Tab-separated table of C-alpha atoms in Angstrom:
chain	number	residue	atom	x	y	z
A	1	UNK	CA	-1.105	-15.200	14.740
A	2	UNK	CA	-0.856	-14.069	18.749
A	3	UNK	CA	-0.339	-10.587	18.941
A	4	UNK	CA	2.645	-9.938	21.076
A	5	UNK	CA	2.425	-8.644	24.633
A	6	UNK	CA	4.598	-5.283	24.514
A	7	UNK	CA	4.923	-2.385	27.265
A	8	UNK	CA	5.734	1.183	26.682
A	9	UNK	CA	6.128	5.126	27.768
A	10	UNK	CA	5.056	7.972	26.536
A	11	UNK	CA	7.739	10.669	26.286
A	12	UNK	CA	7.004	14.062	26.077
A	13	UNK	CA	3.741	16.679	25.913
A	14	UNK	CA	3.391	18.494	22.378
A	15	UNK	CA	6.415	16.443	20.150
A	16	UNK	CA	6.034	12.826	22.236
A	17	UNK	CA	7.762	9.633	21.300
A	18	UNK	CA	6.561	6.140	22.122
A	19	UNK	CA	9.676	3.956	23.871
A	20	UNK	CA	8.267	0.493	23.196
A	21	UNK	CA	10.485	-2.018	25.716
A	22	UNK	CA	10.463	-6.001	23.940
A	23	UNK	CA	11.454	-8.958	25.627
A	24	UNK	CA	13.892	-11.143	23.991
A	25	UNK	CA	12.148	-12.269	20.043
A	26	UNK	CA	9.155	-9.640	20.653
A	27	UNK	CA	8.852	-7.899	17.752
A	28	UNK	CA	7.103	-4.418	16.704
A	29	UNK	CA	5.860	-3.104	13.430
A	30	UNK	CA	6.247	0.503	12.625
A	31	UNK	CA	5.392	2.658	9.141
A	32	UNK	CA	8.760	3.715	7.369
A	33	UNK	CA	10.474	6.683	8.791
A	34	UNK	CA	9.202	6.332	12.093
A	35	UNK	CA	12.224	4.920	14.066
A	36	UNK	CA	13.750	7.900	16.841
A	37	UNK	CA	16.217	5.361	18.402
A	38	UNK	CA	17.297	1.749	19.533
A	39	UNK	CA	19.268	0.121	22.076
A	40	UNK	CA	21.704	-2.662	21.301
A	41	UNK	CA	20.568	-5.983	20.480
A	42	UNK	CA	17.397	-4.962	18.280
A	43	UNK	CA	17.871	-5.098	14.347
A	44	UNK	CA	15.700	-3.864	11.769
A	45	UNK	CA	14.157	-5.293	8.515
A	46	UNK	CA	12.083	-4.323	6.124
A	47	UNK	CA	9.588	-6.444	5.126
A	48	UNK	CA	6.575	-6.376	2.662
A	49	UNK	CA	3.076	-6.640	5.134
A	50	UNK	CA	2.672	-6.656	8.580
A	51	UNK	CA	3.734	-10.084	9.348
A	52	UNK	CA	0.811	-11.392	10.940
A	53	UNK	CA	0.235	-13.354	8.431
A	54	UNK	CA	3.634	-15.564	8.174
A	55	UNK	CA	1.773	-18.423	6.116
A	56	UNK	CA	0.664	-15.598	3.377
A	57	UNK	CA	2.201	-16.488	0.177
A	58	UNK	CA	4.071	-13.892	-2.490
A	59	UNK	CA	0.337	-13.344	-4.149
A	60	UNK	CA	-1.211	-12.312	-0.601
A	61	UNK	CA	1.528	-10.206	-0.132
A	62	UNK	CA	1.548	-8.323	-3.459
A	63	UNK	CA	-1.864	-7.434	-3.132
A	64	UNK	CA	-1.951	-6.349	0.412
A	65	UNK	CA	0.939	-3.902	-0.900
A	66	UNK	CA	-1.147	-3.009	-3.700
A	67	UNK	CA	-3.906	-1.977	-1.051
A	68	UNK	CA	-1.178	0.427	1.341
A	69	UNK	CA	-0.393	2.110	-1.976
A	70	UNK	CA	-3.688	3.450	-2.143
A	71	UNK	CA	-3.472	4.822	1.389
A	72	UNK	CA	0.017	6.700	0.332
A	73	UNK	CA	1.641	4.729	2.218
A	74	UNK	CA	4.995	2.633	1.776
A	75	UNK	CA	4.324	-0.824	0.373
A	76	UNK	CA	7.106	-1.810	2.954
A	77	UNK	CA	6.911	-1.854	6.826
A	78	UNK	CA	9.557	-1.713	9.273
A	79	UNK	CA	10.337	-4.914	11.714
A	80	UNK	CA	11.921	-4.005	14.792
A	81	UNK	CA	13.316	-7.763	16.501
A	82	UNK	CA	14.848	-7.685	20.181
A	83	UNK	CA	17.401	-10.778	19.588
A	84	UNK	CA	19.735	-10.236	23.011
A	85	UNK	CA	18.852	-11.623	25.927
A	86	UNK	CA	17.493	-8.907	27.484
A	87	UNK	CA	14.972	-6.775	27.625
A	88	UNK	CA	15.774	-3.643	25.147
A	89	UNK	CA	13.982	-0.643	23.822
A	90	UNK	CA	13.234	1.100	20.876
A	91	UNK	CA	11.143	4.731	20.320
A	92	UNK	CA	8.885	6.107	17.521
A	93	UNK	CA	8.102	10.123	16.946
A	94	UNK	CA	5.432	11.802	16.047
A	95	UNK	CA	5.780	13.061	12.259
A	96	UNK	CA	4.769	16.917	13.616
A	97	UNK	CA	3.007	18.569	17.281
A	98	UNK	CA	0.121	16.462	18.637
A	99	UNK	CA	-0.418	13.510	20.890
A	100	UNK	CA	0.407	9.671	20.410
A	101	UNK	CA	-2.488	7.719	21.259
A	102	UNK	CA	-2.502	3.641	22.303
A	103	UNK	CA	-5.230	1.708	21.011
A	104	UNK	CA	-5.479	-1.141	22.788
A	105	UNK	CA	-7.235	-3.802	20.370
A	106	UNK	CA	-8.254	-6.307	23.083
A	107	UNK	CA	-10.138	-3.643	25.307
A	108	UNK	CA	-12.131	-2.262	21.328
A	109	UNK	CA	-13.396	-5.589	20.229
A	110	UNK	CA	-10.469	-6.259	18.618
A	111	UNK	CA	-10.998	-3.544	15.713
A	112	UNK	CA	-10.201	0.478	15.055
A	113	UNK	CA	-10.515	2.473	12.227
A	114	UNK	CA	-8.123	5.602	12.065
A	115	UNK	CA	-7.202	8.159	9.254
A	116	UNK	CA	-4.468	6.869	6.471
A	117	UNK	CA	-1.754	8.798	8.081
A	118	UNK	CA	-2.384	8.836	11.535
A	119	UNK	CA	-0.645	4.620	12.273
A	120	UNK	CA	2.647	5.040	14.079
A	121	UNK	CA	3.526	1.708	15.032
A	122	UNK	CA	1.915	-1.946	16.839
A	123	UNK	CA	2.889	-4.704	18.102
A	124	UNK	CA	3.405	-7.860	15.332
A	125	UNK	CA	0.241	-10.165	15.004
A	126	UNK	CA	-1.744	-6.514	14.689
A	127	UNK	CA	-3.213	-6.544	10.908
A	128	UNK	CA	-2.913	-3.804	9.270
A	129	UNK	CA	-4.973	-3.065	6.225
A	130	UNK	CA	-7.242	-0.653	4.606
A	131	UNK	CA	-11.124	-0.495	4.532
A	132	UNK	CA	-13.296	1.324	1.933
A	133	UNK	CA	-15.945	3.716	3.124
A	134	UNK	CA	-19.509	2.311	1.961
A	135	UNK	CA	-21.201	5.394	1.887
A	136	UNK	CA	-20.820	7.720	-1.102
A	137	UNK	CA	-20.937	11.238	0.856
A	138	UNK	CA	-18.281	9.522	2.881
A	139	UNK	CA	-16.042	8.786	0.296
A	140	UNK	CA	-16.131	11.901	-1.988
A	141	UNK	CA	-16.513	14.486	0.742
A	142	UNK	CA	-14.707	12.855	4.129
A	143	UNK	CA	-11.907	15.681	3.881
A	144	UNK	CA	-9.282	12.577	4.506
A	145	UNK	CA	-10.738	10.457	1.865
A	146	UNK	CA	-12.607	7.415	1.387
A	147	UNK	CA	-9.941	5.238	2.289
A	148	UNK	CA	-9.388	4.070	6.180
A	149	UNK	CA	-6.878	2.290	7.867
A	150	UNK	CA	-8.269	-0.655	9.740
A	151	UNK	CA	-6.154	-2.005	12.766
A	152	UNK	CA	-7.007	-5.508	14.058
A	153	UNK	CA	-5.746	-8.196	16.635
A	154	UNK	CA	-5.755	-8.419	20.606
A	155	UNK	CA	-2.576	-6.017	20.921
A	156	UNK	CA	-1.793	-2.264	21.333
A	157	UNK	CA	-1.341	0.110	18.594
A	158	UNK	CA	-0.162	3.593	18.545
A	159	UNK	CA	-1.883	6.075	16.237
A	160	UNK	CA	-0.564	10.211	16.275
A	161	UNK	CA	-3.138	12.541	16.211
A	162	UNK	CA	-2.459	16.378	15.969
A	163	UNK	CA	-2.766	18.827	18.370
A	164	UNK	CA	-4.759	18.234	21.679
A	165	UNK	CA	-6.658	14.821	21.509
A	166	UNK	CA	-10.790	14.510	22.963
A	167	UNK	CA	-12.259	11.332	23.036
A	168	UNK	CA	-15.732	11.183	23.215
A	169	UNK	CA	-18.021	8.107	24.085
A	170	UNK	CA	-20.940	7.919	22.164
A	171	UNK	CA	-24.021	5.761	23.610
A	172	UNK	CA	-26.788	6.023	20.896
A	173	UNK	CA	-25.891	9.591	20.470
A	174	UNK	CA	-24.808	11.548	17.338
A	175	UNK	CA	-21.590	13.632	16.859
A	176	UNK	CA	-20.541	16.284	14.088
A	177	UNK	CA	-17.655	16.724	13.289
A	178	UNK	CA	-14.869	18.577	11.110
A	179	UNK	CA	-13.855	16.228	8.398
A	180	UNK	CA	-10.144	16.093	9.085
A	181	UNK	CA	-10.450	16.457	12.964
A	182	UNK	CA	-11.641	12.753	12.858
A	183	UNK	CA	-8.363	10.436	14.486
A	184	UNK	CA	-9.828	7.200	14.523
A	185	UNK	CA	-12.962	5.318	16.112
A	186	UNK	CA	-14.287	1.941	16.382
A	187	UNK	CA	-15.748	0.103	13.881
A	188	UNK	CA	-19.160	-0.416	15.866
A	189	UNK	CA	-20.196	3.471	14.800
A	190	UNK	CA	-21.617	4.922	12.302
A	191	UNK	CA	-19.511	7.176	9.462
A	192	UNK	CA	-20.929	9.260	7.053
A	193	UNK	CA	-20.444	12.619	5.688
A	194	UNK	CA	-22.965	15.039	5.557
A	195	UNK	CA	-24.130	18.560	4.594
A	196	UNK	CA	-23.259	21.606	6.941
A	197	UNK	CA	-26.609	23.177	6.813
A	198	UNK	CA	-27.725	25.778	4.512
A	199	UNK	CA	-25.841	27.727	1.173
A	200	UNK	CA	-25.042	30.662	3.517
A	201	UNK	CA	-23.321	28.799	6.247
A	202	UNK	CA	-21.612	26.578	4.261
A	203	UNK	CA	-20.081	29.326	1.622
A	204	UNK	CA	-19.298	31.917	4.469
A	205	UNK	CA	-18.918	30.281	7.618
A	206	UNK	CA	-15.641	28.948	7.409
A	207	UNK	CA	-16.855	25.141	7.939
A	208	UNK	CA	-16.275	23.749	5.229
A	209	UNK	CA	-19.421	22.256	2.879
A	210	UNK	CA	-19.364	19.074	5.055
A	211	UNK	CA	-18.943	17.723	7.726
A	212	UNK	CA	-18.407	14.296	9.348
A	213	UNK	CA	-21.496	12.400	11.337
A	214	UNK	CA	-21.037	9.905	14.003
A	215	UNK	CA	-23.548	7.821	15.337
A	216	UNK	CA	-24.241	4.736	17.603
A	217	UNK	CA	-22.246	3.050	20.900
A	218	UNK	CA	-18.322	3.424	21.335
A	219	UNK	CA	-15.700	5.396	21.322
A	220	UNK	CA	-13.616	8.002	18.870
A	221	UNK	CA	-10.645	10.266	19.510
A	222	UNK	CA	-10.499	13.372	17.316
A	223	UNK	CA	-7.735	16.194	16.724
A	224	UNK	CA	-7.636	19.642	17.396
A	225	UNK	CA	-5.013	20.393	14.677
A	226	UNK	CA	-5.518	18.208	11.761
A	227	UNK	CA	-2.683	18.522	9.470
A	228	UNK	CA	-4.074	19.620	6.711
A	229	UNK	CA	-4.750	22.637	8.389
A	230	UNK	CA	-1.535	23.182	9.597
A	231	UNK	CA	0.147	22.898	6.195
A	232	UNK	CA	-2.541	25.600	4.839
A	233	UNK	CA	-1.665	28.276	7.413
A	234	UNK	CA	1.755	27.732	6.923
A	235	UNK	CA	1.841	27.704	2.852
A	236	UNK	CA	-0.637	30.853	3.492
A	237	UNK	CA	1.849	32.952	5.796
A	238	UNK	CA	4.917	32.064	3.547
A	239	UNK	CA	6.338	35.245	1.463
A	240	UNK	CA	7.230	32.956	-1.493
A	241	UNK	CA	3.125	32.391	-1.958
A	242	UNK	CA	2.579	35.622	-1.456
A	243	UNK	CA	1.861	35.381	2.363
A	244	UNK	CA	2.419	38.292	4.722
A	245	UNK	CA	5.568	38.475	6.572
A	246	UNK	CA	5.290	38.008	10.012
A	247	UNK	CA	8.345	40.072	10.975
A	248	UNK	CA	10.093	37.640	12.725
A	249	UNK	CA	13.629	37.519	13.777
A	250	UNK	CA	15.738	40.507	13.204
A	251	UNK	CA	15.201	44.083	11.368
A	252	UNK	CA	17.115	42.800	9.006
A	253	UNK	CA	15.556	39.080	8.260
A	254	UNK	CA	14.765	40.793	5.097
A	255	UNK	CA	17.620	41.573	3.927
A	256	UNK	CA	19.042	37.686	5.406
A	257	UNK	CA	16.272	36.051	3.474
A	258	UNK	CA	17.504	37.963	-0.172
A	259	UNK	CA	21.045	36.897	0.934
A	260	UNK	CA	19.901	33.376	1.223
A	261	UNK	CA	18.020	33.522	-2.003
A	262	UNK	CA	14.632	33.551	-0.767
């Protein structure tokens, strides 16, 4: 189906939030959760798929579902309708710090491939499913796993990446890269995972064993703070798994923290 035409702001510098503005029937798609706010006159609805395929019948639909539960994801998707008669607006957040990024399909050859988690929200007629990596290293040892998200359609699409975003713009050149600092880039490059170099480096650097290779003409937008990593430092630095307290707060956030039962 034709991808609707929507227009939008971005709200915000480290937490942002997309306001999407549709004209009257112009419809967005968004990941479950991701709603901030909406004016008057736009209703909701879950729905199983993406919509932009309305002739898809209950089999089509079952199995793309079966396909977003491999990603993690929701088998359901949120609809977001404008039925007044004016123009109203409704906003998506970022799940946690970093930048939201629009990817607008008509300007990438009409296909993007991003991490699982990092989809926000698109406009309807954008196809939203899930492509396999071919390459073995890829697949067992891409950080993020084997399984992408693959965006398609002449629309925009938001993605949220964490951190500070870089996009780089590869002609015929190759770029390595940490495994989970990968966003999303377009399906004309090249994605495999390889080796960091020798045992040394990879068992004391800090690296990590692998990491991700890009190669060939167009674009990808990586993350300075993957969240992966974020989670680690925190579950690191928290008392209850043995992490070392910080001292923040008071001289007597100890003594608050056994009164709270932590």
């Amino acid at each position: 189906m034709e991808t609707h035409e929507i227009d939008y702001e971005l709200i915000g510098d480290d937490m942002q939030i997309v306001e999407i503005e549709l004209d009257p029937e112009e419809t967005v798609v968004a990941e479950a959760g991701a709603m901030n706010y909406l004016e008057e006159g736009i209703e909701f609805e879950a729905k199983m798929g993406d919509g932009s395929k309305p002739r898809q019948g209950m089999f089509g639909k079952l199995f793309d579902a079966g396909k977003r539960v491999l990603t993690g994801e929701s088998i359901f998707m949120t609809h977001f309708t404008n039925h007044g008669i004016l123009k109203k607006k409704v906003a998506f957040a970022a799940p946690y710090p970093g930048k939201i990024i629009c990817m607008d399909l008509k300007k990438l050859s009409g296909e993007v491939l991003c991490q699982k988690d990092s989809f926000l929200c698109a406009a309807l007629g954008t196809q939203i499913s899930i492509a396999f990596q071919k390459r073995l290293g890829a697949g067992f040892f891409g950080g993020e796993g084997f399984i992408l998200q693959k965006l398609q359609g002449s629309g925009k699409a938001f993605v949220h990446a964490g951190g500070t975003v870089v996009t780089k713009e590869l002609q015929g050149e190759t770029l390595r890269v940490d495994t989970g600092c990968v966003v999303a880039f377009e399906s004309s490059l090249q994605f495999d995972v390889q080796m960091a170099g020798g045992l040394k480096s990879m068992f004391f650097g800090g690296e990590g064993l692998f990491l991700a290779t890009l190669r060939g003409h167009g674009r990808v937008w990586l993350q300075s703070l993957p969240f992966s990593r974020l989670a680690d430092r925190v579950i690191q630095s928290a008392p209850s798994f043995q992490g070392k307290d910080k001292g923040e707060g008071s001289v007597l956030g100890g003594l608050g923290r056994l009164v709270d039962g932590d």
